[in-house]
């Protein structure tokens, strides 16, 4: 059986970016495991369950049902206890919460490194989770993302969310912008802002721009698997 590991934020994951790939993979017979930094259930960003953001009340109800009732989402593993070698794919859903926990976690970064090493695994990294690429280093110190083509949450969109002091609507200070950090780490970053969707494949690394690219990202991951 094909198996996938989802590494999900406890500080706020974006519903569409996690649940669309998760349910798509499961519908194709992929066995899904969920892990979070501490092993506590991930927390959905309530902004992602706004009907305008999610695509209507019916879609919100579907997303909330999965968030509240999916057995793996509600009983995750601690990321320090899982091994990328046990999975065919490792998925990092986005959401602003990732900038405070998943992207900064050394065990999450090791899972990413292991997922794209060799010929067996593949990683899908979505939206704000793309920031993890800026902090993930090979054994010799080379940034994993150096020279790789990636997409992710663009500065142009971030500017519409935070205030002049980089403070989020919920009062939290955003410590960095994803595009800035991955570019500094040597990535070839293109969010394809003129396109409705943006999914980039570079070897065993798949990146996706944001919520609207979640379905395309899931389909691309299935193709790679």
PDB file of N, CA, C and O in Angstrom, residues 78-144:
ATOM      1  N   UNK A  78       3.836  12.409  17.160  1.00  0.00           N
ATOM      2  CA  UNK A  78       4.847  13.468  17.273  1.00  0.00           C
ATOM      3  C   UNK A  78       5.853  13.324  16.138  1.00  0.00           C
ATOM      4  O   UNK A  78       6.262  12.204  15.810  1.00  0.00           O
ATOM      5  N   UNK A  79       6.268  14.426  15.526  1.00  0.00           N
ATOM      6  CA  UNK A  79       7.130  14.302  14.357  1.00  0.00           C
ATOM      7  C   UNK A  79       8.490  13.708  14.699  1.00  0.00           C
ATOM      8  O   UNK A  79       9.150  13.148  13.820  1.00  0.00           O
ATOM      9  N   UNK A  80       8.897  13.783  15.951  1.00  0.00           N
ATOM     10  CA  UNK A  80      10.188  13.202  16.330  1.00  0.00           C
ATOM     11  C   UNK A  80      10.164  11.677  16.291  1.00  0.00           C
ATOM     12  O   UNK A  80      11.224  11.042  16.308  1.00  0.00           O
ATOM     13  N   UNK A  81       8.979  11.089  16.204  1.00  0.00           N
ATOM     14  CA  UNK A  81       8.861   9.630  16.274  1.00  0.00           C
ATOM     15  C   UNK A  81       8.610   8.973  14.927  1.00  0.00           C
ATOM     16  O   UNK A  81       8.509   7.750  14.854  1.00  0.00           O
ATOM     17  N   UNK A  82       8.494   9.772  13.853  1.00  0.00           N
ATOM     18  CA  UNK A  82       8.209   9.199  12.535  1.00  0.00           C
ATOM     19  C   UNK A  82       9.445   9.306  11.653  1.00  0.00           C
ATOM     20  O   UNK A  82      10.323  10.135  11.870  1.00  0.00           O
ATOM     21  N   UNK A  83       9.495   8.435  10.633  1.00  0.00           N
ATOM     22  CA  UNK A  83      10.654   8.336   9.755  1.00  0.00           C
ATOM     23  C   UNK A  83      10.181   8.419   8.304  1.00  0.00           C
ATOM     24  O   UNK A  83       9.307   7.643   7.890  1.00  0.00           O
ATOM     25  N   UNK A  84      10.737   9.351   7.544  1.00  0.00           N
ATOM     26  CA  UNK A  84      10.326   9.517   6.150  1.00  0.00           C
ATOM     27  C   UNK A  84      10.511   8.252   5.335  1.00  0.00           C
ATOM     28  O   UNK A  84       9.787   8.018   4.361  1.00  0.00           O
ATOM     29  N   UNK A  85      11.465   7.409   5.733  1.00  0.00           N
ATOM     30  CA  UNK A  85      11.729   6.178   4.988  1.00  0.00           C
ATOM     31  C   UNK A  85      10.546   5.219   5.022  1.00  0.00           C
ATOM     32  O   UNK A  85      10.447   4.313   4.176  1.00  0.00           O
ATOM     33  N   UNK A  86       9.635   5.415   5.961  1.00  0.00           N
ATOM     34  CA  UNK A  86       8.470   4.540   6.077  1.00  0.00           C
ATOM     35  C   UNK A  86       7.320   4.981   5.173  1.00  0.00           C
ATOM     36  O   UNK A  86       6.266   4.335   5.150  1.00  0.00           O
ATOM     37  N   UNK A  87       7.517   6.085   4.434  1.00  0.00           N
ATOM     38  CA  UNK A  87       6.429   6.648   3.632  1.00  0.00           C
ATOM     39  C   UNK A  87       6.891   6.904   2.205  1.00  0.00           C
ATOM     40  O   UNK A  87       8.059   7.183   1.952  1.00  0.00           O
ATOM     41  N   UNK A  88       5.948   6.831   1.294  1.00  0.00           N
ATOM     42  CA  UNK A  88       6.236   7.119  -0.102  1.00  0.00           C
ATOM     43  C   UNK A  88       6.242   8.617  -0.379  1.00  0.00           C
ATOM     44  O   UNK A  88       6.856   9.068  -1.345  1.00  0.00           O
ATOM     45  N   UNK A  89       5.534   9.369   0.454  1.00  0.00           N
ATOM     46  CA  UNK A  89       5.469  10.821   0.295  1.00  0.00           C
ATOM     47  C   UNK A  89       5.336  11.478   1.660  1.00  0.00           C
ATOM     48  O   UNK A  89       4.716  10.921   2.575  1.00  0.00           O
ATOM     49  N   UNK A  90       5.923  12.668   1.781  1.00  0.00           N
ATOM     50  CA  UNK A  90       5.739  13.492   2.966  1.00  0.00           C
ATOM     51  C   UNK A  90       5.143  14.820   2.509  1.00  0.00           C
ATOM     52  O   UNK A  90       5.678  15.462   1.593  1.00  0.00           O
ATOM     53  N   UNK A  91       4.029  15.206   3.116  1.00  0.00           N
ATOM     54  CA  UNK A  91       3.279  16.389   2.708  1.00  0.00           C
ATOM     55  C   UNK A  91       3.311  17.423   3.832  1.00  0.00           C
ATOM     56  O   UNK A  91       3.037  17.100   4.996  1.00  0.00           O
ATOM     57  N   UNK A  92       3.635  18.667   3.455  1.00  0.00           N
ATOM     58  CA  UNK A  92       3.668  19.775   4.406  1.00  0.00           C
ATOM     59  C   UNK A  92       2.602  20.789   4.008  1.00  0.00           C
ATOM     60  O   UNK A  92       2.853  21.661   3.175  1.00  0.00           O
ATOM     61  N   UNK A  93       1.382  20.688   4.564  1.00  0.00           N
ATOM     62  CA  UNK A  93       0.344  21.678   4.253  1.00  0.00           C
ATOM     63  C   UNK A  93       0.738  23.045   4.807  1.00  0.00           C
ATOM     64  O   UNK A  93       1.487  23.148   5.778  1.00  0.00           O
ATOM     65  N   UNK A  94       0.180  24.097   4.185  1.00  0.00           N
ATOM     66  CA  UNK A  94       0.511  25.439   4.607  1.00  0.00           C
ATOM     67  C   UNK A  94      -0.424  26.007   5.648  1.00  0.00           C
ATOM     68  O   UNK A  94      -1.143  25.297   6.341  1.00  0.00           O
ATOM     69  N   UNK A  95      -0.418  27.322   5.713  1.00  0.00           N
ATOM     70  CA  UNK A  95      -1.089  28.057   6.774  1.00  0.00           C
ATOM     71  C   UNK A  95      -0.051  28.879   7.512  1.00  0.00           C
ATOM     72  O   UNK A  95       1.100  28.450   7.663  1.00  0.00           O
ATOM     73  N   UNK A  96      -0.435  30.067   7.965  1.00  0.00           N
ATOM     74  CA  UNK A  96       0.525  30.909   8.661  1.00  0.00           C
ATOM     75  C   UNK A  96       1.134  30.222   9.878  1.00  0.00           C
ATOM     76  O   UNK A  96       2.266  30.511  10.262  1.00  0.00           O
ATOM     77  N   UNK A  97       0.392  29.305  10.490  1.00  0.00           N
ATOM     78  CA  UNK A  97       0.910  28.628  11.677  1.00  0.00           C
ATOM     79  C   UNK A  97       2.243  27.949  11.453  1.00  0.00           C
ATOM     80  O   UNK A  97       3.051  27.821  12.386  1.00  0.00           O
ATOM     81  N   UNK A  98       2.505  27.512  10.222  1.00  0.00           N
ATOM     82  CA  UNK A  98       3.756  26.793   9.958  1.00  0.00           C
ATOM     83  C   UNK A  98       4.984  27.650  10.204  1.00  0.00           C
ATOM     84  O   UNK A  98       6.058  27.124  10.488  1.00  0.00           O
ATOM     85  N   UNK A  99       4.860  28.969  10.089  1.00  0.00           N
ATOM     86  CA  UNK A  99       6.047  29.812  10.266  1.00  0.00           C
ATOM     87  C   UNK A  99       6.514  29.811  11.710  1.00  0.00           C
ATOM     88  O   UNK A  99       7.680  30.131  11.985  1.00  0.00           O
ATOM     89  N   UNK A 100       5.619  29.438  12.632  1.00  0.00           N
ATOM     90  CA  UNK A 100       5.997  29.416  14.042  1.00  0.00           C
ATOM     91  C   UNK A 100       6.361  28.022  14.553  1.00  0.00           C
ATOM     92  O   UNK A 100       7.057  27.906  15.552  1.00  0.00           O
ATOM     93  N   UNK A 101       5.888  26.966  13.887  1.00  0.00           N
ATOM     94  CA  UNK A 101       6.237  25.648  14.435  1.00  0.00           C
ATOM     95  C   UNK A 101       6.891  24.718  13.421  1.00  0.00           C
ATOM     96  O   UNK A 101       8.092  24.451  13.520  1.00  0.00           O
ATOM     97  N   UNK A 102       6.189  24.242  12.428  1.00  0.00           N
ATOM     98  CA  UNK A 102       6.732  23.226  11.525  1.00  0.00           C
ATOM     99  C   UNK A 102       8.018  23.705  10.847  1.00  0.00           C
ATOM    100  O   UNK A 102       9.027  22.993  10.826  1.00  0.00           O
ATOM    101  N   UNK A 103       8.008  24.916  10.301  1.00  0.00           N
ATOM    102  CA  UNK A 103       9.165  25.393   9.546  1.00  0.00           C
ATOM    103  C   UNK A 103      10.412  25.542  10.411  1.00  0.00           C
ATOM    104  O   UNK A 103      11.533  25.535   9.898  1.00  0.00           O
ATOM    105  N   UNK A 104      10.203  25.690  11.714  1.00  0.00           N
ATOM    106  CA  UNK A 104      11.328  25.909  12.623  1.00  0.00           C
ATOM    107  C   UNK A 104      11.771  24.636  13.331  1.00  0.00           C
ATOM    108  O   UNK A 104      12.726  24.671  14.131  1.00  0.00           O
ATOM    109  N   UNK A 105      11.121  23.535  13.057  1.00  0.00           N
ATOM    110  CA  UNK A 105      11.364  22.297  13.799  1.00  0.00           C
ATOM    111  C   UNK A 105      12.432  21.442  13.119  1.00  0.00           C
ATOM    112  O   UNK A 105      12.296  21.087  11.943  1.00  0.00           O
ATOM    113  N   UNK A 106      13.466  21.075  13.820  1.00  0.00           N
ATOM    114  CA  UNK A 106      14.564  20.316  13.216  1.00  0.00           C
ATOM    115  C   UNK A 106      14.125  18.930  12.772  1.00  0.00           C
ATOM    116  O   UNK A 106      14.641  18.388  11.790  1.00  0.00           O
ATOM    117  N   UNK A 107      13.162  18.336  13.469  1.00  0.00           N
ATOM    118  CA  UNK A 107      12.671  17.026  13.053  1.00  0.00           C
ATOM    119  C   UNK A 107      11.861  17.134  11.751  1.00  0.00           C
ATOM    120  O   UNK A 107      11.938  16.251  10.897  1.00  0.00           O
ATOM    121  N   UNK A 108      11.108  18.215  11.604  1.00  0.00           N
ATOM    122  CA  UNK A 108      10.374  18.433  10.358  1.00  0.00           C
ATOM    123  C   UNK A 108      11.341  18.644   9.205  1.00  0.00           C
ATOM    124  O   UNK A 108      11.151  18.109   8.105  1.00  0.00           O
ATOM    125  N   UNK A 109      12.402  19.402   9.451  1.00  0.00           N
ATOM    126  CA  UNK A 109      13.386  19.646   8.395  1.00  0.00           C
ATOM    127  C   UNK A 109      14.089  18.348   7.998  1.00  0.00           C
ATOM    128  O   UNK A 109      14.375  18.122   6.819  1.00  0.00           O
ATOM    129  N   UNK A 110      14.347  17.479   8.968  1.00  0.00           N
ATOM    130  CA  UNK A 110      14.977  16.202   8.645  1.00  0.00           C
ATOM    131  C   UNK A 110      14.038  15.320   7.837  1.00  0.00           C
ATOM    132  O   UNK A 110      14.478  14.619   6.906  1.00  0.00           O
ATOM    133  N   UNK A 111      12.759  15.343   8.160  1.00  0.00           N
ATOM    134  CA  UNK A 111      11.783  14.595   7.368  1.00  0.00           C
ATOM    135  C   UNK A 111      11.784  15.065   5.916  1.00  0.00           C
ATOM    136  O   UNK A 111      11.712  14.257   4.988  1.00  0.00           O
ATOM    137  N   UNK A 112      11.870  16.366   5.729  1.00  0.00           N
ATOM    138  CA  UNK A 112      11.912  16.902   4.371  1.00  0.00           C
ATOM    139  C   UNK A 112      13.178  16.455   3.644  1.00  0.00           C
ATOM    140  O   UNK A 112      13.118  16.004   2.500  1.00  0.00           O
ATOM    141  N   UNK A 113      14.314  16.574   4.312  1.00  0.00           N
ATOM    142  CA  UNK A 113      15.572  16.138   3.702  1.00  0.00           C
ATOM    143  C   UNK A 113      15.508  14.671   3.292  1.00  0.00           C
ATOM    144  O   UNK A 113      15.890  14.303   2.181  1.00  0.00           O
ATOM    145  N   UNK A 114      15.018  13.843   4.206  1.00  0.00           N
ATOM    146  CA  UNK A 114      14.963  12.406   3.938  1.00  0.00           C
ATOM    147  C   UNK A 114      13.971  12.079   2.822  1.00  0.00           C
ATOM    148  O   UNK A 114      14.180  11.132   2.054  1.00  0.00           O
ATOM    149  N   UNK A 115      12.889  12.852   2.737  1.00  0.00           N
ATOM    150  CA  UNK A 115      11.857  12.575   1.734  1.00  0.00           C
ATOM    151  C   UNK A 115      12.363  12.813   0.319  1.00  0.00           C
ATOM    152  O   UNK A 115      11.947  12.127  -0.616  1.00  0.00           O
ATOM    153  N   UNK A 116      13.258  13.779   0.149  1.00  0.00           N
ATOM    154  CA  UNK A 116      13.728  14.094  -1.202  1.00  0.00           C
ATOM    155  C   UNK A 116      15.093  13.470  -1.499  1.00  0.00           C
ATOM    156  O   UNK A 116      15.627  13.644  -2.597  1.00  0.00           O
ATOM    157  N   UNK A 117      15.647  12.741  -0.534  1.00  0.00           N
ATOM    158  CA  UNK A 117      16.933  12.082  -0.751  1.00  0.00           C
ATOM    159  C   UNK A 117      16.734  10.777  -1.521  1.00  0.00           C
ATOM    160  O   UNK A 117      15.727  10.082  -1.354  1.00  0.00           O
ATOM    161  N   UNK A 118      17.673  10.441  -2.370  1.00  0.00           N
ATOM    162  CA  UNK A 118      17.601   9.179  -3.093  1.00  0.00           C
ATOM    163  C   UNK A 118      16.521   9.180  -4.150  1.00  0.00           C
ATOM    164  O   UNK A 118      16.052  10.224  -4.603  1.00  0.00           O
ATOM    165  N   UNK A 119      16.088   7.983  -4.524  1.00  0.00           N
ATOM    166  CA  UNK A 119      15.156   7.835  -5.647  1.00  0.00           C
ATOM    167  C   UNK A 119      13.753   7.400  -5.221  1.00  0.00           C
ATOM    168  O   UNK A 119      12.876   7.241  -6.074  1.00  0.00           O
ATOM    169  N   UNK A 120      13.529   7.181  -3.933  1.00  0.00           N
ATOM    170  CA  UNK A 120      12.280   6.554  -3.512  1.00  0.00           C
ATOM    171  C   UNK A 120      11.186   7.542  -3.129  1.00  0.00           C
ATOM    172  O   UNK A 120      10.045   7.387  -3.526  1.00  0.00           O
ATOM    173  N   UNK A 121      11.523   8.564  -2.340  1.00  0.00           N
ATOM    174  CA  UNK A 121      10.485   9.415  -1.763  1.00  0.00           C
ATOM    175  C   UNK A 121      10.191  10.654  -2.587  1.00  0.00           C
ATOM    176  O   UNK A 121      10.868  10.975  -3.563  1.00  0.00           O
ATOM    177  N   UNK A 122       9.162  11.376  -2.162  1.00  0.00           N
ATOM    178  CA  UNK A 122       8.785  12.645  -2.765  1.00  0.00           C
ATOM    179  C   UNK A 122       8.163  13.498  -1.668  1.00  0.00           C
ATOM    180  O   UNK A 122       7.565  12.977  -0.721  1.00  0.00           O
ATOM    181  N   UNK A 123       8.333  14.814  -1.772  1.00  0.00           N
ATOM    182  CA  UNK A 123       7.741  15.734  -0.806  1.00  0.00           C
ATOM    183  C   UNK A 123       6.870  16.748  -1.525  1.00  0.00           C
ATOM    184  O   UNK A 123       7.210  17.217  -2.619  1.00  0.00           O
ATOM    185  N   UNK A 124       5.731  17.067  -0.914  1.00  0.00           N
ATOM    186  CA  UNK A 124       4.862  18.145  -1.369  1.00  0.00           C
ATOM    187  C   UNK A 124       4.836  19.201  -0.273  1.00  0.00           C
ATOM    188  O   UNK A 124       4.509  18.899   0.880  1.00  0.00           O
ATOM    189  N   UNK A 125       5.180  20.433  -0.613  1.00  0.00           N
ATOM    190  CA  UNK A 125       5.219  21.536   0.350  1.00  0.00           C
ATOM    191  C   UNK A 125       4.334  22.658  -0.184  1.00  0.00           C
ATOM    192  O   UNK A 125       4.508  23.099  -1.324  1.00  0.00           O
ATOM    193  N   UNK A 126       3.392  23.125   0.647  1.00  0.00           N
ATOM    194  CA  UNK A 126       2.350  24.031   0.173  1.00  0.00           C
ATOM    195  C   UNK A 126       2.397  25.374   0.901  1.00  0.00           C
ATOM    196  O   UNK A 126       2.504  25.413   2.131  1.00  0.00           O
ATOM    197  N   UNK A 127       2.319  26.461   0.129  1.00  0.00           N
ATOM    198  CA  UNK A 127       2.038  27.797   0.647  1.00  0.00           C
ATOM    199  C   UNK A 127       3.069  28.269   1.668  1.00  0.00           C
ATOM    200  O   UNK A 127       4.254  28.323   1.384  1.00  0.00           O
ATOM    201  N   UNK A 128       2.663  28.613   2.886  1.00  0.00           N
ATOM    202  CA  UNK A 128       3.604  29.101   3.896  1.00  0.00           C
ATOM    203  C   UNK A 128       4.565  28.019   4.368  1.00  0.00           C
ATOM    204  O   UNK A 128       5.660  28.340   4.851  1.00  0.00           O
ATOM    205  N   UNK A 129       4.204  26.760   4.221  1.00  0.00           N
ATOM    206  CA  UNK A 129       5.130  25.691   4.605  1.00  0.00           C
ATOM    207  C   UNK A 129       6.372  25.692   3.730  1.00  0.00           C
ATOM    208  O   UNK A 129       7.419  25.151   4.123  1.00  0.00           O
ATOM    209  N   UNK A 130       6.291  26.325   2.549  1.00  0.00           N
ATOM    210  CA  UNK A 130       7.462  26.431   1.675  1.00  0.00           C
ATOM    211  C   UNK A 130       8.611  27.126   2.406  1.00  0.00           C
ATOM    212  O   UNK A 130       9.785  26.926   2.092  1.00  0.00           O
ATOM    213  N   UNK A 131       8.294  27.905   3.422  1.00  0.00           N
ATOM    214  CA  UNK A 131       9.329  28.553   4.219  1.00  0.00           C
ATOM    215  C   UNK A 131      10.301  27.580   4.853  1.00  0.00           C
ATOM    216  O   UNK A 131      11.449  27.944   5.144  1.00  0.00           O
ATOM    217  N   UNK A 132       9.887  26.341   5.080  1.00  0.00           N
ATOM    218  CA  UNK A 132      10.787  25.348   5.671  1.00  0.00           C
ATOM    219  C   UNK A 132      12.011  25.125   4.786  1.00  0.00           C
ATOM    220  O   UNK A 132      13.090  24.788   5.271  1.00  0.00           O
ATOM    221  N   UNK A 133      11.854  25.350   3.484  1.00  0.00           N
ATOM    222  CA  UNK A 133      12.965  25.147   2.559  1.00  0.00           C
ATOM    223  C   UNK A 133      14.116  26.115   2.842  1.00  0.00           C
ATOM    224  O   UNK A 133      15.275  25.803   2.580  1.00  0.00           O
ATOM    225  N   UNK A 134      13.797  27.280   3.373  1.00  0.00           N
ATOM    226  CA  UNK A 134      14.835  28.272   3.653  1.00  0.00           C
ATOM    227  C   UNK A 134      15.719  27.872   4.827  1.00  0.00           C
ATOM    228  O   UNK A 134      16.841  28.360   4.951  1.00  0.00           O
ATOM    229  N   UNK A 135      15.216  26.982   5.675  1.00  0.00           N
ATOM    230  CA  UNK A 135      15.930  26.632   6.899  1.00  0.00           C
ATOM    231  C   UNK A 135      16.437  25.199   6.903  1.00  0.00           C
ATOM    232  O   UNK A 135      16.957  24.717   7.911  1.00  0.00           O
ATOM    233  N   UNK A 136      16.275  24.501   5.784  1.00  0.00           N
ATOM    234  CA  UNK A 136      16.677  23.097   5.686  1.00  0.00           C
ATOM    235  C   UNK A 136      18.003  23.007   4.947  1.00  0.00           C
ATOM    236  O   UNK A 136      18.125  23.495   3.825  1.00  0.00           O
ATOM    237  N   UNK A 137      18.986  22.388   5.582  1.00  0.00           N
ATOM    238  CA  UNK A 137      20.336  22.314   5.034  1.00  0.00           C
ATOM    239  C   UNK A 137      20.765  20.868   4.815  1.00  0.00           C
ATOM    240  O   UNK A 137      20.441  19.985   5.612  1.00  0.00           O
ATOM    241  N   UNK A 138      21.518  20.659   3.741  1.00  0.00           N
ATOM    242  CA  UNK A 138      22.173  19.377   3.521  1.00  0.00           C
ATOM    243  C   UNK A 138      23.274  19.208   4.563  1.00  0.00           C
ATOM    244  O   UNK A 138      23.601  20.143   5.302  1.00  0.00           O
ATOM    245  N   UNK A 139      23.870  18.009   4.634  1.00  0.00           N
ATOM    246  CA  UNK A 139      24.901  17.731   5.634  1.00  0.00           C
ATOM    247  C   UNK A 139      26.086  18.681   5.524  1.00  0.00           C
ATOM    248  O   UNK A 139      26.731  19.012   6.529  1.00  0.00           O
ATOM    249  N   UNK A 140      26.377  19.165   4.315  1.00  0.00           N
ATOM    250  CA  UNK A 140      27.514  20.070   4.127  1.00  0.00           C
ATOM    251  C   UNK A 140      27.144  21.537   4.314  1.00  0.00           C
ATOM    252  O   UNK A 140      27.964  22.430   4.065  1.00  0.00           O
ATOM    253  N   UNK A 141      25.902  21.797   4.737  1.00  0.00           N
ATOM    254  CA  UNK A 141      25.455  23.159   4.984  1.00  0.00           C
ATOM    255  C   UNK A 141      24.774  23.826   3.818  1.00  0.00           C
ATOM    256  O   UNK A 141      24.254  24.939   3.954  1.00  0.00           O
ATOM    257  N   UNK A 142      24.743  23.180   2.660  1.00  0.00           N
ATOM    258  CA  UNK A 142      24.088  23.761   1.488  1.00  0.00           C
ATOM    259  C   UNK A 142      22.566  23.780   1.690  1.00  0.00           C
ATOM    260  O   UNK A 142      21.982  22.761   2.071  1.00  0.00           O
ATOM    261  N   UNK A 143      21.917  24.908   1.449  1.00  0.00           N
ATOM    262  CA  UNK A 143      20.454  24.932   1.561  1.00  0.00           C
ATOM    263  C   UNK A 143      19.819  23.926   0.594  1.00  0.00           C
ATOM    264  O   UNK A 143      20.218  23.849  -0.575  1.00  0.00           O
ATOM    265  N   UNK A 144      18.874  23.173   1.081  1.00  0.00           N
ATOM    266  CA  UNK A 144      18.184  22.198   0.234  1.00  0.00           C
ATOM    267  C   UNK A 144      17.594  22.852  -0.998  1.00  0.00           C
ATOM    268  O   UNK A 144      17.555  22.255  -2.084  1.00  0.00           O
TER     269      UNK A 144
END
